[in-house]
Amino acid sequence: MTSGDALREGLILLLPRLRRLARALAGQGADADDLVQLVLERALARAAQWRPSDALDKWVFAIARNAWRDELRARSRSQKLFVPEDEGERVADGAGSQPAQQLELAMALATLPPDQREVVALVLVEGMSYGEAAALLEVPVGTVTSRLARARAALQAHLEKEA
């Protein structure tokens, strides 16, 4: 098996985790799908940069994180969106929508700053250790700890306010 084959097989196995990370970062399903597609394209295009001795998930998650940051920068420059996409989803009668608790949590997560949302996605959603998240984000472990503490407090406050 070549390293290209190993990369493709690894990406396929990593898809559910990548999708969860993208959903946590992006908040909206369509944005998450776009992010997953972009990450897979970049990973395949840069296959020569990945070494089989390196952890594939960390390499792919770093690509996802950087791609999402690029997207946020592009959005902040354009500012052409008048109404968030999820506002249009609420117009429907709710027959095909998520359960109320999941929707509330997704909305609460979307209120977090990007750096806190990243830490929540990596530690709470993906189950990475604080050290693994710190290495991926290239920040000290204490920074991960404080971001996660602030994110948890903000999520709790938001959910209590909604209740």
Short mmCIF file of N, CA and C in Angstrom, two decimals:
data_model
loop_
_atom_site.label_atom_id
_atom_site.label_comp_id
_atom_site.label_asym_id
_atom_site.label_seq_id
_atom_site.Cartn_x
_atom_site.Cartn_y
_atom_site.Cartn_z
N MET A 1 0.85 -1.18 0.00
CA MET A 1 0.00 0.00 0.00
C MET A 1 0.89 1.24 0.00
N THR A 2 0.61 2.16 -0.91
CA THR A 2 1.39 3.39 -0.98
C THR A 2 0.93 4.36 0.08
N SER A 3 1.74 5.41 0.30
CA SER A 3 1.35 6.41 1.30
C SER A 3 0.09 7.16 0.85
N GLY A 4 -0.10 7.29 -0.47
CA GLY A 4 -1.32 7.93 -0.97
C GLY A 4 -2.55 7.12 -0.66
N ASP A 5 -2.42 5.79 -0.79
CA ASP A 5 -3.54 4.90 -0.44
C ASP A 5 -3.82 4.96 1.05
N ALA A 6 -2.76 4.98 1.85
CA ALA A 6 -2.92 5.06 3.30
C ALA A 6 -3.60 6.38 3.69
N LEU A 7 -3.23 7.45 3.01
CA LEU A 7 -3.86 8.74 3.29
C LEU A 7 -5.34 8.70 2.95
N ARG A 8 -5.68 8.18 1.79
CA ARG A 8 -7.09 8.11 1.39
C ARG A 8 -7.92 7.27 2.35
N GLU A 9 -7.38 6.11 2.73
CA GLU A 9 -8.09 5.25 3.67
C GLU A 9 -8.22 5.92 5.03
N GLY A 10 -7.16 6.59 5.46
CA GLY A 10 -7.20 7.31 6.74
C GLY A 10 -8.22 8.43 6.73
N LEU A 11 -8.31 9.14 5.61
CA LEU A 11 -9.29 10.22 5.50
C LEU A 11 -10.72 9.69 5.57
N ILE A 12 -10.95 8.54 4.94
CA ILE A 12 -12.29 7.95 4.98
C ILE A 12 -12.66 7.59 6.41
N LEU A 13 -11.73 6.99 7.13
CA LEU A 13 -12.00 6.62 8.52
C LEU A 13 -12.16 7.84 9.42
N LEU A 14 -11.53 8.92 9.04
CA LEU A 14 -11.56 10.15 9.84
C LEU A 14 -12.79 11.01 9.57
N LEU A 15 -13.54 10.70 8.52
CA LEU A 15 -14.68 11.54 8.12
C LEU A 15 -15.69 11.84 9.24
N PRO A 16 -16.14 10.87 10.03
CA PRO A 16 -17.11 11.22 11.08
C PRO A 16 -16.56 12.23 12.09
N ARG A 17 -15.30 12.05 12.48
CA ARG A 17 -14.70 12.99 13.43
C ARG A 17 -14.50 14.36 12.79
N LEU A 18 -14.08 14.37 11.53
CA LEU A 18 -13.90 15.63 10.82
C LEU A 18 -15.22 16.36 10.68
N ARG A 19 -16.27 15.63 10.41
CA ARG A 19 -17.61 16.23 10.29
C ARG A 19 -18.05 16.85 11.62
N ARG A 20 -17.81 16.14 12.73
CA ARG A 20 -18.17 16.68 14.05
C ARG A 20 -17.38 17.95 14.35
N LEU A 21 -16.09 17.93 14.04
CA LEU A 21 -15.27 19.12 14.27
C LEU A 21 -15.76 20.28 13.41
N ALA A 22 -16.03 20.01 12.16
CA ALA A 22 -16.51 21.07 11.25
C ALA A 22 -17.84 21.63 11.74
N ARG A 23 -18.72 20.77 12.21
CA ARG A 23 -20.02 21.22 12.72
C ARG A 23 -19.83 22.10 13.96
N ALA A 24 -18.91 21.71 14.81
CA ALA A 24 -18.65 22.50 16.02
C ALA A 24 -18.03 23.85 15.67
N LEU A 25 -17.14 23.88 14.70
CA LEU A 25 -16.51 25.14 14.31
C LEU A 25 -17.48 26.04 13.56
N ALA A 26 -18.19 25.47 12.61
CA ALA A 26 -19.04 26.27 11.72
C ALA A 26 -20.41 26.54 12.30
N GLY A 27 -20.94 25.60 13.05
CA GLY A 27 -22.26 25.79 13.64
C GLY A 27 -23.41 25.43 12.73
N GLN A 28 -23.29 25.66 11.47
CA GLN A 28 -24.37 25.40 10.52
C GLN A 28 -23.99 24.23 9.62
N GLY A 29 -24.97 23.39 9.33
CA GLY A 29 -24.72 22.19 8.55
C GLY A 29 -24.09 22.44 7.20
N ALA A 30 -24.61 23.41 6.48
CA ALA A 30 -24.09 23.69 5.14
C ALA A 30 -22.65 24.19 5.20
N ASP A 31 -22.36 25.06 6.16
CA ASP A 31 -20.99 25.54 6.32
C ASP A 31 -20.06 24.41 6.72
N ALA A 32 -20.55 23.53 7.57
CA ALA A 32 -19.74 22.39 8.00
C ALA A 32 -19.44 21.47 6.82
N ASP A 33 -20.44 21.22 5.98
CA ASP A 33 -20.23 20.38 4.80
C ASP A 33 -19.20 21.01 3.87
N ASP A 34 -19.32 22.32 3.67
CA ASP A 34 -18.36 23.03 2.82
C ASP A 34 -16.95 22.94 3.40
N LEU A 35 -16.85 23.07 4.72
CA LEU A 35 -15.55 23.00 5.37
C LEU A 35 -14.94 21.61 5.23
N VAL A 36 -15.74 20.57 5.41
CA VAL A 36 -15.24 19.20 5.25
C VAL A 36 -14.72 19.00 3.83
N GLN A 37 -15.48 19.45 2.85
CA GLN A 37 -15.06 19.30 1.47
C GLN A 37 -13.74 20.04 1.22
N LEU A 38 -13.65 21.26 1.72
CA LEU A 38 -12.43 22.05 1.54
C LEU A 38 -11.23 21.37 2.20
N VAL A 39 -11.44 20.85 3.40
CA VAL A 39 -10.35 20.18 4.12
C VAL A 39 -9.88 18.94 3.36
N LEU A 40 -10.82 18.15 2.85
CA LEU A 40 -10.44 16.96 2.09
C LEU A 40 -9.68 17.33 0.82
N GLU A 41 -10.14 18.38 0.15
CA GLU A 41 -9.44 18.83 -1.05
C GLU A 41 -8.02 19.25 -0.72
N ARG A 42 -7.87 20.04 0.35
CA ARG A 42 -6.53 20.51 0.72
C ARG A 42 -5.65 19.35 1.16
N ALA A 43 -6.20 18.41 1.91
CA ALA A 43 -5.41 17.27 2.37
C ALA A 43 -4.91 16.45 1.18
N LEU A 44 -5.79 16.21 0.22
CA LEU A 44 -5.39 15.42 -0.95
C LEU A 44 -4.39 16.18 -1.82
N ALA A 45 -4.60 17.48 -1.95
CA ALA A 45 -3.69 18.29 -2.75
C ALA A 45 -2.31 18.38 -2.11
N ARG A 46 -2.26 18.30 -0.79
CA ARG A 46 -1.00 18.44 -0.07
C ARG A 46 -0.55 17.09 0.53
N ALA A 47 -0.94 16.03 -0.12
CA ALA A 47 -0.64 14.68 0.39
C ALA A 47 0.85 14.48 0.63
N ALA A 48 1.68 15.10 -0.17
CA ALA A 48 3.13 14.93 -0.02
C ALA A 48 3.64 15.53 1.29
N GLN A 49 2.89 16.44 1.90
CA GLN A 49 3.31 17.06 3.15
C GLN A 49 3.06 16.17 4.36
N TRP A 50 2.16 15.19 4.22
CA TRP A 50 1.86 14.31 5.34
C TRP A 50 2.83 13.15 5.37
N ARG A 51 3.36 12.90 6.55
CA ARG A 51 4.25 11.77 6.75
C ARG A 51 3.48 10.68 7.49
N PRO A 52 3.48 9.46 7.01
CA PRO A 52 2.73 8.37 7.66
C PRO A 52 3.09 8.18 9.14
N SER A 53 4.26 8.66 9.55
CA SER A 53 4.64 8.54 10.96
C SER A 53 3.92 9.58 11.83
N ASP A 54 3.33 10.60 11.20
CA ASP A 54 2.59 11.63 11.92
C ASP A 54 1.13 11.21 12.10
N ALA A 55 0.51 11.72 13.13
CA ALA A 55 -0.91 11.43 13.37
C ALA A 55 -1.75 12.14 12.32
N LEU A 56 -2.50 11.39 11.55
CA LEU A 56 -3.31 11.94 10.47
C LEU A 56 -4.38 12.89 11.01
N ASP A 57 -5.01 12.52 12.13
CA ASP A 57 -6.09 13.36 12.64
C ASP A 57 -5.59 14.75 13.03
N LYS A 58 -4.44 14.83 13.63
CA LYS A 58 -3.91 16.14 14.02
C LYS A 58 -3.58 16.98 12.79
N TRP A 59 -3.03 16.35 11.76
CA TRP A 59 -2.70 17.07 10.53
C TRP A 59 -3.97 17.58 9.85
N VAL A 60 -4.98 16.72 9.76
CA VAL A 60 -6.23 17.09 9.10
C VAL A 60 -6.98 18.14 9.94
N PHE A 61 -6.99 17.99 11.27
CA PHE A 61 -7.67 18.97 12.11
C PHE A 61 -6.99 20.33 12.03
N ALA A 62 -5.68 20.35 11.87
CA ALA A 62 -4.97 21.62 11.70
C ALA A 62 -5.38 22.28 10.38
N ILE A 63 -5.53 21.47 9.34
CA ILE A 63 -6.00 21.99 8.06
C ILE A 63 -7.41 22.58 8.24
N ALA A 64 -8.26 21.86 8.96
CA ALA A 64 -9.64 22.32 9.18
C ALA A 64 -9.64 23.64 9.94
N ARG A 65 -8.86 23.70 10.98
CA ARG A 65 -8.80 24.92 11.80
C ARG A 65 -8.34 26.11 10.96
N ASN A 66 -7.29 25.91 10.19
CA ASN A 66 -6.78 27.00 9.36
C ASN A 66 -7.77 27.39 8.27
N ALA A 67 -8.42 26.40 7.68
CA ALA A 67 -9.41 26.70 6.64
C ALA A 67 -10.58 27.48 7.21
N TRP A 68 -11.02 27.13 8.42
CA TRP A 68 -12.13 27.84 9.03
C TRP A 68 -11.73 29.27 9.39
N ARG A 69 -10.51 29.45 9.86
CA ARG A 69 -10.04 30.81 10.15
C ARG A 69 -9.98 31.64 8.87
N ASP A 70 -9.54 31.03 7.77
CA ASP A 70 -9.53 31.72 6.49
C ASP A 70 -10.95 32.15 6.11
N GLU A 71 -11.90 31.27 6.32
CA GLU A 71 -13.29 31.56 6.00
C GLU A 71 -13.82 32.71 6.85
N LEU A 72 -13.51 32.69 8.13
CA LEU A 72 -13.96 33.77 9.01
C LEU A 72 -13.37 35.11 8.60
N ARG A 73 -12.11 35.11 8.22
CA ARG A 73 -11.48 36.35 7.75
C ARG A 73 -12.16 36.84 6.48
N ALA A 74 -12.45 35.93 5.56
CA ALA A 74 -13.11 36.31 4.31
C ALA A 74 -14.50 36.88 4.58
N ARG A 75 -15.22 36.26 5.50
CA ARG A 75 -16.56 36.74 5.82
C ARG A 75 -16.51 38.12 6.46
N SER A 76 -15.54 38.33 7.33
CA SER A 76 -15.48 39.63 8.00
C SER A 76 -15.14 40.73 7.00
N ARG A 77 -14.41 40.38 5.95
CA ARG A 77 -14.09 41.38 4.93
C ARG A 77 -15.30 41.69 4.05
N SER A 78 -16.05 40.67 3.72
CA SER A 78 -17.14 40.90 2.77
C SER A 78 -18.35 41.57 3.41
N GLN A 79 -18.77 41.08 4.56
CA GLN A 79 -19.92 41.65 5.29
C GLN A 79 -21.12 41.87 4.37
N LYS A 80 -21.35 40.94 3.46
CA LYS A 80 -22.48 41.09 2.54
C LYS A 80 -23.68 40.24 2.95
N LEU A 81 -23.57 39.54 4.03
CA LEU A 81 -24.66 38.68 4.49
C LEU A 81 -25.58 39.51 5.38
N PHE A 82 -26.84 39.65 4.98
CA PHE A 82 -27.77 40.48 5.72
C PHE A 82 -28.47 39.72 6.84
N VAL A 83 -28.79 38.46 6.60
CA VAL A 83 -29.46 37.62 7.60
C VAL A 83 -28.72 36.30 7.65
N PRO A 84 -28.38 35.81 8.85
CA PRO A 84 -27.71 34.52 8.93
C PRO A 84 -28.56 33.42 8.32
N GLU A 85 -27.91 32.44 7.71
CA GLU A 85 -28.61 31.36 7.02
C GLU A 85 -29.57 30.62 7.95
N ASP A 86 -29.18 30.42 9.21
CA ASP A 86 -30.03 29.65 10.11
C ASP A 86 -31.33 30.37 10.43
N GLU A 87 -31.40 31.68 10.19
CA GLU A 87 -32.66 32.39 10.38
C GLU A 87 -33.70 31.88 9.37
N GLY A 88 -33.25 31.57 8.18
CA GLY A 88 -34.16 31.04 7.17
C GLY A 88 -34.65 29.65 7.51
N GLU A 89 -33.82 28.88 8.23
CA GLU A 89 -34.23 27.53 8.62
C GLU A 89 -35.38 27.59 9.62
N ARG A 90 -35.46 28.64 10.40
CA ARG A 90 -36.50 28.74 11.44
C ARG A 90 -37.86 29.12 10.87
N VAL A 91 -37.93 29.48 9.60
CA VAL A 91 -39.19 29.85 9.00
C VAL A 91 -40.08 28.62 8.83
N ALA A 92 -39.47 27.47 8.64
CA ALA A 92 -40.24 26.24 8.44
C ALA A 92 -41.03 25.89 9.69
N ASP A 93 -41.91 24.93 9.54
CA ASP A 93 -42.77 24.54 10.66
C ASP A 93 -42.07 23.70 11.71
N GLY A 94 -40.82 23.33 11.47
CA GLY A 94 -40.05 22.59 12.47
C GLY A 94 -40.17 21.09 12.35
N ALA A 95 -40.89 20.59 11.35
CA ALA A 95 -41.11 19.15 11.23
C ALA A 95 -39.80 18.40 11.04
N GLY A 96 -38.87 18.95 10.29
CA GLY A 96 -37.61 18.26 10.05
C GLY A 96 -36.45 18.83 10.83
N SER A 97 -36.71 19.65 11.82
CA SER A 97 -35.63 20.31 12.53
C SER A 97 -35.04 19.41 13.61
N GLN A 98 -33.93 19.87 14.17
CA GLN A 98 -33.26 19.16 15.25
C GLN A 98 -34.10 19.25 16.51
N PRO A 99 -33.86 18.35 17.46
CA PRO A 99 -34.53 18.49 18.75
C PRO A 99 -34.17 19.84 19.38
N ALA A 100 -35.07 20.37 20.17
CA ALA A 100 -34.90 21.71 20.73
C ALA A 100 -33.61 21.86 21.51
N GLN A 101 -33.23 20.86 22.28
CA GLN A 101 -32.01 20.98 23.07
C GLN A 101 -30.78 21.08 22.19
N GLN A 102 -30.72 20.30 21.13
CA GLN A 102 -29.58 20.37 20.23
C GLN A 102 -29.51 21.72 19.54
N LEU A 103 -30.66 22.24 19.17
CA LEU A 103 -30.69 23.55 18.53
C LEU A 103 -30.23 24.63 19.49
N GLU A 104 -30.69 24.58 20.73
CA GLU A 104 -30.27 25.56 21.73
C GLU A 104 -28.77 25.49 21.95
N LEU A 105 -28.23 24.27 22.05
CA LEU A 105 -26.80 24.11 22.26
C LEU A 105 -26.02 24.62 21.06
N ALA A 106 -26.48 24.33 19.86
CA ALA A 106 -25.81 24.81 18.65
C ALA A 106 -25.82 26.33 18.60
N MET A 107 -26.95 26.92 18.99
CA MET A 107 -27.03 28.39 19.00
C MET A 107 -26.10 28.97 20.06
N ALA A 108 -26.04 28.33 21.21
CA ALA A 108 -25.15 28.79 22.28
C ALA A 108 -23.70 28.67 21.84
N LEU A 109 -23.36 27.57 21.19
CA LEU A 109 -21.99 27.37 20.71
C LEU A 109 -21.62 28.43 19.67
N ALA A 110 -22.58 28.81 18.85
CA ALA A 110 -22.32 29.81 17.82
C ALA A 110 -22.03 31.19 18.41
N THR A 111 -22.46 31.43 19.65
CA THR A 111 -22.21 32.73 20.27
C THR A 111 -20.79 32.86 20.81
N LEU A 112 -20.08 31.74 20.92
CA LEU A 112 -18.72 31.78 21.45
C LEU A 112 -17.75 32.38 20.44
N PRO A 113 -16.71 33.04 20.94
CA PRO A 113 -15.66 33.51 20.03
C PRO A 113 -14.97 32.30 19.38
N PRO A 114 -14.41 32.48 18.20
CA PRO A 114 -13.81 31.35 17.47
C PRO A 114 -12.75 30.59 18.28
N ASP A 115 -11.93 31.27 19.06
CA ASP A 115 -10.90 30.56 19.80
C ASP A 115 -11.50 29.65 20.87
N GLN A 116 -12.58 30.07 21.49
CA GLN A 116 -13.25 29.24 22.48
C GLN A 116 -14.00 28.09 21.81
N ARG A 117 -14.62 28.37 20.67
CA ARG A 117 -15.36 27.33 19.94
C ARG A 117 -14.41 26.23 19.48
N GLU A 118 -13.18 26.61 19.07
CA GLU A 118 -12.18 25.62 18.66
C GLU A 118 -11.84 24.68 19.81
N VAL A 119 -11.62 25.26 20.98
CA VAL A 119 -11.24 24.44 22.13
C VAL A 119 -12.38 23.51 22.53
N VAL A 120 -13.61 24.01 22.51
CA VAL A 120 -14.77 23.17 22.82
C VAL A 120 -14.84 22.02 21.81
N ALA A 121 -14.64 22.33 20.54
CA ALA A 121 -14.71 21.31 19.50
C ALA A 121 -13.64 20.24 19.70
N LEU A 122 -12.45 20.65 20.02
CA LEU A 122 -11.35 19.69 20.14
C LEU A 122 -11.42 18.87 21.44
N VAL A 123 -11.70 19.54 22.55
CA VAL A 123 -11.66 18.85 23.84
C VAL A 123 -12.98 18.17 24.16
N LEU A 124 -14.09 18.89 24.06
CA LEU A 124 -15.37 18.33 24.46
C LEU A 124 -16.03 17.49 23.38
N VAL A 125 -15.89 17.88 22.13
CA VAL A 125 -16.54 17.12 21.05
C VAL A 125 -15.65 15.97 20.58
N GLU A 126 -14.37 16.27 20.33
CA GLU A 126 -13.47 15.25 19.80
C GLU A 126 -12.76 14.45 20.88
N GLY A 127 -12.83 14.90 22.11
CA GLY A 127 -12.24 14.14 23.21
C GLY A 127 -10.73 14.21 23.30
N MET A 128 -10.13 15.23 22.70
CA MET A 128 -8.69 15.38 22.81
C MET A 128 -8.33 15.80 24.22
N SER A 129 -7.13 15.46 24.63
CA SER A 129 -6.64 15.94 25.92
C SER A 129 -6.29 17.42 25.78
N TYR A 130 -6.14 18.08 26.92
CA TYR A 130 -5.75 19.49 26.88
C TYR A 130 -4.40 19.64 26.18
N GLY A 131 -3.49 18.71 26.44
CA GLY A 131 -2.17 18.76 25.82
C GLY A 131 -2.23 18.59 24.31
N GLU A 132 -3.06 17.64 23.86
CA GLU A 132 -3.20 17.44 22.41
C GLU A 132 -3.80 18.68 21.75
N ALA A 133 -4.82 19.24 22.37
CA ALA A 133 -5.44 20.44 21.81
C ALA A 133 -4.45 21.60 21.79
N ALA A 134 -3.69 21.73 22.86
CA ALA A 134 -2.69 22.81 22.94
C ALA A 134 -1.65 22.66 21.83
N ALA A 135 -1.20 21.44 21.59
CA ALA A 135 -0.21 21.20 20.54
C ALA A 135 -0.80 21.53 19.17
N LEU A 136 -2.04 21.12 18.93
CA LEU A 136 -2.68 21.39 17.65
C LEU A 136 -2.88 22.89 17.43
N LEU A 137 -3.31 23.58 18.49
CA LEU A 137 -3.57 25.02 18.39
C LEU A 137 -2.31 25.87 18.52
N GLU A 138 -1.21 25.21 18.88
CA GLU A 138 0.07 25.89 19.07
C GLU A 138 -0.02 26.97 20.14
N VAL A 139 -0.63 26.61 21.26
CA VAL A 139 -0.75 27.50 22.42
C VAL A 139 -0.39 26.70 23.66
N PRO A 140 -0.07 27.38 24.78
CA PRO A 140 0.20 26.64 26.02
C PRO A 140 -1.05 25.94 26.54
N VAL A 141 -0.84 24.89 27.33
CA VAL A 141 -1.95 24.14 27.90
C VAL A 141 -2.81 25.05 28.77
N GLY A 142 -2.20 25.98 29.46
CA GLY A 142 -2.96 26.93 30.29
C GLY A 142 -3.93 27.77 29.47
N THR A 143 -3.56 28.08 28.25
CA THR A 143 -4.45 28.84 27.37
C THR A 143 -5.67 28.00 27.01
N VAL A 144 -5.44 26.73 26.72
CA VAL A 144 -6.56 25.82 26.43
C VAL A 144 -7.47 25.74 27.64
N THR A 145 -6.89 25.59 28.83
CA THR A 145 -7.66 25.48 30.06
C THR A 145 -8.52 26.73 30.28
N SER A 146 -7.92 27.91 30.12
CA SER A 146 -8.69 29.14 30.37
C SER A 146 -9.75 29.37 29.30
N ARG A 147 -9.44 29.06 28.05
CA ARG A 147 -10.45 29.22 26.99
C ARG A 147 -11.62 28.28 27.23
N LEU A 148 -11.31 27.05 27.64
CA LEU A 148 -12.37 26.08 27.90
C LEU A 148 -13.21 26.51 29.09
N ALA A 149 -12.58 27.03 30.13
CA ALA A 149 -13.33 27.50 31.30
C ALA A 149 -14.25 28.66 30.93
N ARG A 150 -13.74 29.60 30.15
CA ARG A 150 -14.57 30.73 29.71
C ARG A 150 -15.70 30.25 28.80
N ALA A 151 -15.41 29.30 27.93
CA ALA A 151 -16.44 28.77 27.03
C ALA A 151 -17.53 28.06 27.81
N ARG A 152 -17.14 27.25 28.78
CA ARG A 152 -18.14 26.54 29.60
C ARG A 152 -19.01 27.54 30.35
N ALA A 153 -18.40 28.56 30.93
CA ALA A 153 -19.16 29.56 31.67
C ALA A 153 -20.12 30.30 30.74
N ALA A 154 -19.66 30.65 29.56
CA ALA A 154 -20.51 31.36 28.60
C ALA A 154 -21.66 30.48 28.13
N LEU A 155 -21.37 29.22 27.86
CA LEU A 155 -22.42 28.29 27.43
C LEU A 155 -23.46 28.11 28.53
N GLN A 156 -22.98 27.94 29.76
CA GLN A 156 -23.90 27.77 30.89
C GLN A 156 -24.79 29.00 31.05
N ALA A 157 -24.19 30.18 30.98
CA ALA A 157 -24.95 31.42 31.13
C ALA A 157 -25.99 31.55 30.01
N HIS A 158 -25.58 31.24 28.79
CA HIS A 158 -26.48 31.35 27.65
C HIS A 158 -27.65 30.39 27.79
N LEU A 159 -27.36 29.15 28.17
CA LEU A 159 -28.41 28.15 28.30
C LEU A 159 -29.33 28.45 29.47
N GLU A 160 -28.81 28.99 30.57
CA GLU A 160 -29.66 29.37 31.70
C GLU A 160 -30.58 30.53 31.33
N LYS A 161 -30.03 31.46 30.54
CA LYS A 161 -30.83 32.61 30.11
C LYS A 161 -31.98 32.17 29.21
N GLU A 162 -31.71 31.18 28.36
CA GLU A 162 -32.73 30.68 27.44
C GLU A 162 -33.80 29.84 28.15
N ALA A 163 -33.43 29.25 29.28
CA ALA A 163 -34.36 28.35 29.98
C ALA A 163 -35.45 29.08 30.72
#
